[in-house]
mmCIF file of C-alpha atoms in Angstrom:
data_model
loop_
_atom_site.group_PDB
_atom_site.id
_atom_site.type_symbol
_atom_site.label_atom_id
_atom_site.label_comp_id
_atom_site.label_asym_id
_atom_site.label_seq_id
_atom_site.Cartn_x
_atom_site.Cartn_y
_atom_site.Cartn_z
ATOM 1 C CA ALA A 1 0.128 0.104 0.064
ATOM 2 C CA GLN A 2 0.835 3.651 -0.551
ATOM 3 C CA SER A 3 -0.216 6.759 0.513
ATOM 4 C CA VAL A 4 0.892 10.556 -0.106
ATOM 5 C CA THR A 5 0.340 13.682 2.380
ATOM 6 C CA GLN A 6 0.596 16.862 1.395
ATOM 7 C CA LEU A 7 0.899 19.118 4.489
ATOM 8 C CA ASP A 8 -0.362 22.342 3.490
ATOM 9 C CA SER A 9 -4.184 22.787 1.886
ATOM 10 C CA GLN A 10 -3.603 26.633 1.272
ATOM 11 C CA VAL A 11 -0.337 28.394 0.611
ATOM 12 C CA PRO A 12 -0.913 32.138 -0.226
ATOM 13 C CA VAL A 13 1.969 34.064 -1.676
ATOM 14 C CA PHE A 14 3.201 37.129 -2.959
ATOM 15 C CA GLU A 15 4.471 37.436 -7.119
ATOM 16 C CA GLU A 16 7.907 36.883 -7.628
ATOM 17 C CA ALA A 17 8.412 35.129 -4.151
ATOM 18 C CA PRO A 18 10.013 32.061 -3.980
ATOM 19 C CA VAL A 19 7.416 28.746 -2.830
ATOM 20 C CA GLU A 20 7.721 25.301 -1.777
ATOM 21 C CA LEU A 21 4.461 23.146 -1.956
ATOM 22 C CA ARG A 22 5.577 20.047 -0.122
ATOM 23 C CA CYS A 23 4.923 16.078 -0.434
ATOM 24 C CA ASN A 24 5.581 13.016 1.570
ATOM 25 C CA TYR A 25 4.990 9.613 0.491
ATOM 26 C CA SER A 26 4.993 6.008 1.767
ATOM 27 C CA SER A 27 5.945 2.823 0.135
ATOM 28 C CA SER A 28 7.124 -0.112 0.656
ATOM 29 C CA VAL A 29 8.305 -0.741 -2.426
ATOM 30 C CA SER A 30 10.389 1.837 -4.889
ATOM 31 C CA VAL A 31 8.008 4.456 -6.655
ATOM 32 C CA TYR A 32 7.808 6.973 -8.930
ATOM 33 C CA LEU A 33 6.819 10.364 -8.462
ATOM 34 C CA PHE A 34 4.387 13.001 -10.016
ATOM 35 C CA TRP A 35 3.337 17.122 -9.651
ATOM 36 C CA TYR A 36 -0.017 17.602 -11.523
ATOM 37 C CA VAL A 37 -1.279 21.120 -11.428
ATOM 38 C CA GLN A 38 -5.376 21.711 -12.212
ATOM 39 C CA TYR A 39 -6.417 25.382 -13.019
ATOM 40 C CA PRO A 40 -9.751 26.592 -12.383
ATOM 41 C CA ASN A 41 -12.654 24.186 -14.127
ATOM 42 C CA GLN A 42 -10.359 22.184 -16.033
ATOM 43 C CA GLY A 43 -8.432 18.855 -15.733
ATOM 44 C CA LEU A 44 -5.076 17.827 -14.341
ATOM 45 C CA GLN A 45 -2.110 18.361 -16.656
ATOM 46 C CA LEU A 46 1.403 16.793 -15.868
ATOM 47 C CA LEU A 47 4.076 19.123 -14.513
ATOM 48 C CA LEU A 48 6.876 17.203 -13.871
ATOM 49 C CA LYS A 49 7.945 13.606 -13.171
ATOM 50 C CA TYR A 50 10.571 11.367 -11.316
ATOM 51 C CA LEU A 51 11.000 7.947 -12.820
ATOM 52 C CA SER A 52 14.485 7.322 -12.317
ATOM 53 C CA GLY A 53 18.236 8.895 -12.766
ATOM 54 C CA SER A 54 18.731 12.518 -11.407
ATOM 55 C CA THR A 55 16.525 12.994 -8.276
ATOM 56 C CA LEU A 56 16.176 16.378 -9.210
ATOM 57 C CA VAL A 57 13.653 17.132 -11.961
ATOM 58 C CA GLU A 58 12.367 20.514 -14.032
ATOM 59 C CA SER A 59 9.598 21.675 -15.360
ATOM 60 C CA ILE A 60 9.501 23.969 -18.433
ATOM 61 C CA ASN A 61 7.441 26.804 -16.936
ATOM 62 C CA GLY A 62 10.275 26.766 -14.032
ATOM 63 C CA PHE A 63 9.160 24.718 -11.314
ATOM 64 C CA GLU A 64 11.297 21.506 -10.127
ATOM 65 C CA ALA A 65 11.185 19.083 -7.473
ATOM 66 C CA GLU A 66 13.805 16.725 -5.955
ATOM 67 C CA PHE A 67 13.301 13.195 -4.905
ATOM 68 C CA ASN A 68 14.856 12.479 -1.352
ATOM 69 C CA LYS A 69 14.662 9.042 -0.900
ATOM 70 C CA SER A 70 15.301 9.209 2.859
ATOM 71 C CA GLN A 71 13.265 11.502 3.817
ATOM 72 C CA THR A 72 10.465 10.193 1.521
ATOM 73 C CA SER A 73 9.855 13.350 0.017
ATOM 74 C CA PHE A 74 9.256 14.862 -3.616
ATOM 75 C CA HIS A 75 8.915 18.819 -2.843
ATOM 76 C CA LEU A 76 7.974 21.248 -5.648
ATOM 77 C CA ARG A 77 9.595 24.276 -5.472
ATOM 78 C CA LYS A 78 9.517 27.753 -7.372
ATOM 79 C CA PRO A 79 12.316 30.439 -6.959
ATOM 80 C CA SER A 80 9.873 33.499 -8.031
ATOM 81 C CA VAL A 81 6.053 32.822 -8.855
ATOM 82 C CA HIS A 82 3.703 34.571 -11.165
ATOM 83 C CA ILE A 83 -0.316 35.590 -11.285
ATOM 84 C CA SER A 84 -0.560 32.614 -13.527
ATOM 85 C CA ASP A 85 0.750 30.297 -11.250
ATOM 86 C CA THR A 86 -2.169 30.100 -9.164
ATOM 87 C CA ALA A 87 -3.729 26.586 -9.401
ATOM 88 C CA GLU A 88 -3.884 23.558 -7.146
ATOM 89 C CA TYR A 89 -0.849 21.477 -7.157
ATOM 90 C CA PHE A 90 -1.461 17.081 -6.504
ATOM 91 C CA CYS A 91 1.331 14.938 -5.941
ATOM 92 C CA ALA A 92 0.810 11.816 -6.782
ATOM 93 C CA VAL A 93 2.701 8.434 -6.744
ATOM 94 C CA SER A 94 2.901 4.989 -8.221
ATOM 95 C CA GLY A 95 3.998 2.034 -6.930
ATOM 96 C CA SER A 96 3.893 -1.242 -7.473
ATOM 97 C CA ALA A 97 0.827 -1.505 -9.314
ATOM 98 C CA ARG A 98 -0.183 0.653 -12.424
ATOM 99 C CA GLN A 99 -2.413 2.938 -10.306
ATOM 100 C CA LEU A 100 -1.763 6.622 -8.775
ATOM 101 C CA THR A 101 -2.263 7.252 -5.528
ATOM 102 C CA PHE A 102 -2.743 11.661 -5.120
ATOM 103 C CA GLY A 103 -2.593 13.564 -2.175
ATOM 104 C CA SER A 104 -5.115 15.616 -0.911
ATOM 105 C CA GLY A 105 -3.954 18.656 -3.171
ATOM 106 C CA THR A 106 -2.418 22.283 -2.501
ATOM 107 C CA GLN A 107 -4.067 25.600 -3.526
ATOM 108 C CA LEU A 108 -1.428 28.171 -4.627
ATOM 109 C CA THR A 109 -2.748 31.214 -4.450
ATOM 110 C CA VAL A 110 -0.431 34.008 -5.591
ATOM 111 C CA LEU A 111 -1.220 37.884 -4.697
ATOM 112 C CA PRO A 112 -0.232 41.078 -6.515
ATOM 113 C CA ASN B 1 -5.017 17.115 -30.700
ATOM 114 C CA ALA B 2 -8.073 16.106 -28.937
ATOM 115 C CA GLY B 3 -6.506 14.079 -26.279
ATOM 116 C CA VAL B 4 -9.206 12.615 -23.597
ATOM 117 C CA THR B 5 -12.716 13.708 -24.611
ATOM 118 C CA GLN B 6 -15.365 13.997 -21.510
ATOM 119 C CA THR B 7 -18.921 14.393 -22.096
ATOM 120 C CA PRO B 8 -21.300 15.969 -20.733
ATOM 121 C CA LYS B 9 -19.375 18.686 -18.905
ATOM 122 C CA PHE B 10 -22.239 19.410 -16.516
ATOM 123 C CA GLN B 11 -24.915 17.547 -15.287
ATOM 124 C CA VAL B 12 -28.049 17.330 -12.618
ATOM 125 C CA LEU B 13 -29.807 14.292 -11.661
ATOM 126 C CA LYS B 14 -32.470 13.679 -9.260
ATOM 127 C CA THR B 15 -31.752 10.870 -6.438
ATOM 128 C CA GLY B 16 -32.538 7.866 -8.230
ATOM 129 C CA GLN B 17 -31.627 8.374 -11.705
ATOM 130 C CA SER B 18 -29.516 7.264 -13.772
ATOM 131 C CA MET B 19 -26.689 8.026 -16.251
ATOM 132 C CA THR B 20 -23.392 7.062 -18.359
ATOM 133 C CA LEU B 21 -20.500 9.316 -18.538
ATOM 134 C CA GLN B 22 -18.670 8.752 -21.890
ATOM 135 C CA CYS B 23 -14.889 9.017 -22.133
ATOM 136 C CA ALA B 24 -12.573 8.688 -25.403
ATOM 137 C CA GLN B 25 -8.912 9.075 -26.104
ATOM 138 C CA ASP B 26 -6.992 9.312 -29.291
ATOM 139 C CA MET B 27 -3.328 7.958 -27.912
ATOM 140 C CA ASN B 28 -3.908 4.982 -28.961
ATOM 141 C CA HIS B 29 -3.474 4.159 -25.217
ATOM 142 C CA ASN B 30 -4.029 0.566 -23.500
ATOM 143 C CA SER B 31 -5.182 1.644 -20.344
ATOM 144 C CA MET B 32 -7.907 4.164 -19.220
ATOM 145 C CA TYR B 33 -9.323 5.217 -15.550
ATOM 146 C CA TRP B 34 -12.345 6.823 -13.843
ATOM 147 C CA TYR B 35 -11.449 9.160 -10.636
ATOM 148 C CA ARG B 36 -13.600 11.379 -8.652
ATOM 149 C CA GLN B 37 -12.669 14.241 -6.684
ATOM 150 C CA ASP B 38 -13.854 15.635 -3.747
ATOM 151 C CA PRO B 39 -12.682 18.660 -2.020
ATOM 152 C CA GLY B 40 -9.821 17.805 0.313
ATOM 153 C CA MET B 41 -9.476 14.965 -0.761
ATOM 154 C CA GLY B 42 -7.676 14.402 -4.036
ATOM 155 C CA LEU B 43 -8.571 12.126 -6.614
ATOM 156 C CA ARG B 44 -10.008 8.636 -5.820
ATOM 157 C CA LEU B 45 -9.666 6.001 -8.188
ATOM 158 C CA ILE B 46 -13.107 4.371 -9.198
ATOM 159 C CA TYR B 47 -12.093 1.736 -11.913
ATOM 160 C CA TYR B 48 -9.751 1.162 -13.883
ATOM 161 C CA SER B 49 -9.446 -0.777 -17.451
ATOM 162 C CA ALA B 50 -5.610 -1.811 -17.876
ATOM 163 C CA SER B 51 -6.419 -3.065 -21.841
ATOM 164 C CA GLU B 52 -9.439 -3.468 -23.801
ATOM 165 C CA GLY B 53 -11.619 -6.402 -22.498
ATOM 166 C CA THR B 54 -10.678 -5.826 -19.215
ATOM 167 C CA THR B 55 -11.685 -3.674 -15.850
ATOM 168 C CA ASP B 56 -10.987 -3.934 -11.872
ATOM 169 C CA LYS B 57 -11.846 -1.879 -9.295
ATOM 170 C CA GLY B 58 -10.349 1.053 -7.643
ATOM 171 C CA GLU B 59 -10.681 2.729 -4.245
ATOM 172 C CA VAL B 60 -14.612 3.622 -4.513
ATOM 173 C CA PRO B 61 -16.083 1.488 -6.571
ATOM 174 C CA ASN B 62 -20.021 0.693 -4.698
ATOM 175 C CA GLY B 63 -22.257 2.611 -6.526
ATOM 176 C CA TYR B 64 -20.922 2.407 -10.266
ATOM 177 C CA ASN B 65 -20.356 0.168 -12.898
ATOM 178 C CA VAL B 66 -17.859 0.454 -16.031
ATOM 179 C CA SER B 67 -17.549 -0.599 -19.930
ATOM 180 C CA ARG B 68 -14.628 -0.808 -21.712
ATOM 181 C CA LEU B 69 -16.738 -0.410 -25.150
ATOM 182 C CA ASN B 70 -13.199 -0.793 -27.307
ATOM 183 C CA LYS B 71 -9.851 0.487 -27.088
ATOM 184 C CA ARG B 72 -10.925 4.035 -27.672
ATOM 185 C CA GLU B 73 -13.509 4.549 -25.119
ATOM 186 C CA PHE B 74 -14.639 3.692 -21.422
ATOM 187 C CA SER B 75 -17.920 4.643 -19.943
ATOM 188 C CA LEU B 76 -18.714 5.024 -16.315
ATOM 189 C CA ARG B 77 -22.541 4.252 -15.345
ATOM 190 C CA LEU B 78 -24.449 5.587 -12.001
ATOM 191 C CA GLU B 79 -27.534 3.127 -11.763
ATOM 192 C CA SER B 80 -29.046 5.291 -8.941
ATOM 193 C CA ALA B 81 -27.564 8.037 -8.525
ATOM 194 C CA ALA B 82 -27.157 9.183 -4.448
ATOM 195 C CA PRO B 83 -26.230 12.735 -3.376
ATOM 196 C CA SER B 84 -22.921 11.423 -1.673
ATOM 197 C CA GLN B 85 -22.291 10.774 -5.567
ATOM 198 C CA THR B 86 -22.166 14.512 -6.018
ATOM 199 C CA SER B 87 -18.883 15.381 -7.562
ATOM 200 C CA VAL B 88 -16.079 15.831 -10.438
ATOM 201 C CA TYR B 89 -15.427 13.156 -12.188
ATOM 202 C CA PHE B 90 -11.924 12.534 -14.646
ATOM 203 C CA CYS B 91 -11.060 10.353 -16.966
ATOM 204 C CA ALA B 92 -7.760 9.107 -17.883
ATOM 205 C CA SER B 93 -5.413 7.366 -19.967
ATOM 206 C CA SER B 94 -1.818 6.159 -19.896
ATOM 207 C CA GLU B 95 -0.046 3.399 -22.532
ATOM 208 C CA GLY B 96 0.235 0.882 -19.492
ATOM 209 C CA GLY B 97 2.290 -1.836 -19.861
ATOM 210 C CA GLY B 98 4.556 -1.043 -17.125
ATOM 211 C CA ARG B 99 5.324 1.654 -14.687
ATOM 212 C CA LYS B 100 7.750 3.542 -16.886
ATOM 213 C CA ARG B 101 4.672 3.900 -19.435
ATOM 214 C CA ASN B 102 1.824 4.961 -16.784
ATOM 215 C CA ILE B 103 1.735 8.644 -16.920
ATOM 216 C CA GLN B 104 -1.842 9.364 -16.848
ATOM 217 C CA TYR B 105 -3.439 11.999 -18.948
ATOM 218 C CA PHE B 106 -6.847 13.852 -18.008
ATOM 219 C CA GLY B 107 -9.867 14.798 -19.764
ATOM 220 C CA ALA B 108 -11.395 18.196 -18.574
ATOM 221 C CA GLY B 109 -13.859 16.261 -15.919
ATOM 222 C CA THR B 110 -17.785 16.163 -15.495
ATOM 223 C CA ARG B 111 -19.511 18.139 -12.862
ATOM 224 C CA LEU B 112 -22.127 16.190 -11.536
ATOM 225 C CA SER B 113 -24.614 17.283 -8.888
ATOM 226 C CA VAL B 114 -27.284 14.872 -7.488
ATOM 227 C CA LEU B 115 -30.333 16.602 -5.703
#
């Protein structure tokens, strides 16, 4: 069995400030990790993924996440956020089965 | 590029009514999934189909049935809707065939209210 914990349900931050959205997981097997983003009234879009190799992964719009096996974490960071980053962010883990297990989500609100 | 298409986008039902949510993908994916999204609970898997002709229960299957009509289409049926099934429903698809190919792509969702 696997589970995902997103500790912060709401994260307000001012424009151009840095942000970190936290994700911790538990699993008895090796995992693949994902961050998805959901803009208002839309479906989920894949933001970035860790499958193997380098533990630091980056997206095309400036987000990055680091897989930390010892701390079982996959936190999402961005050094300078924009208004357009306002959305809900979901961390997800894929373990031994094909299924994804999602966290409860973090609403990022970027304030002007 | 259509990707994953869900119909309808919105639906209001009365308790006890039935309906079918439709999902189609044009990416030649083997695996398809149905999730529900409720506030503060993330997405929970209802049913999935690893390949054409197979379906399996997920975390919350009670009150739902599914049909994998062909490789492209995967429908979700509510036989007798209940207010607890008020939710946003998402369909997703993936290549399948192993975890590395299990990157899931999502539709825009169906917002269902049961009165």
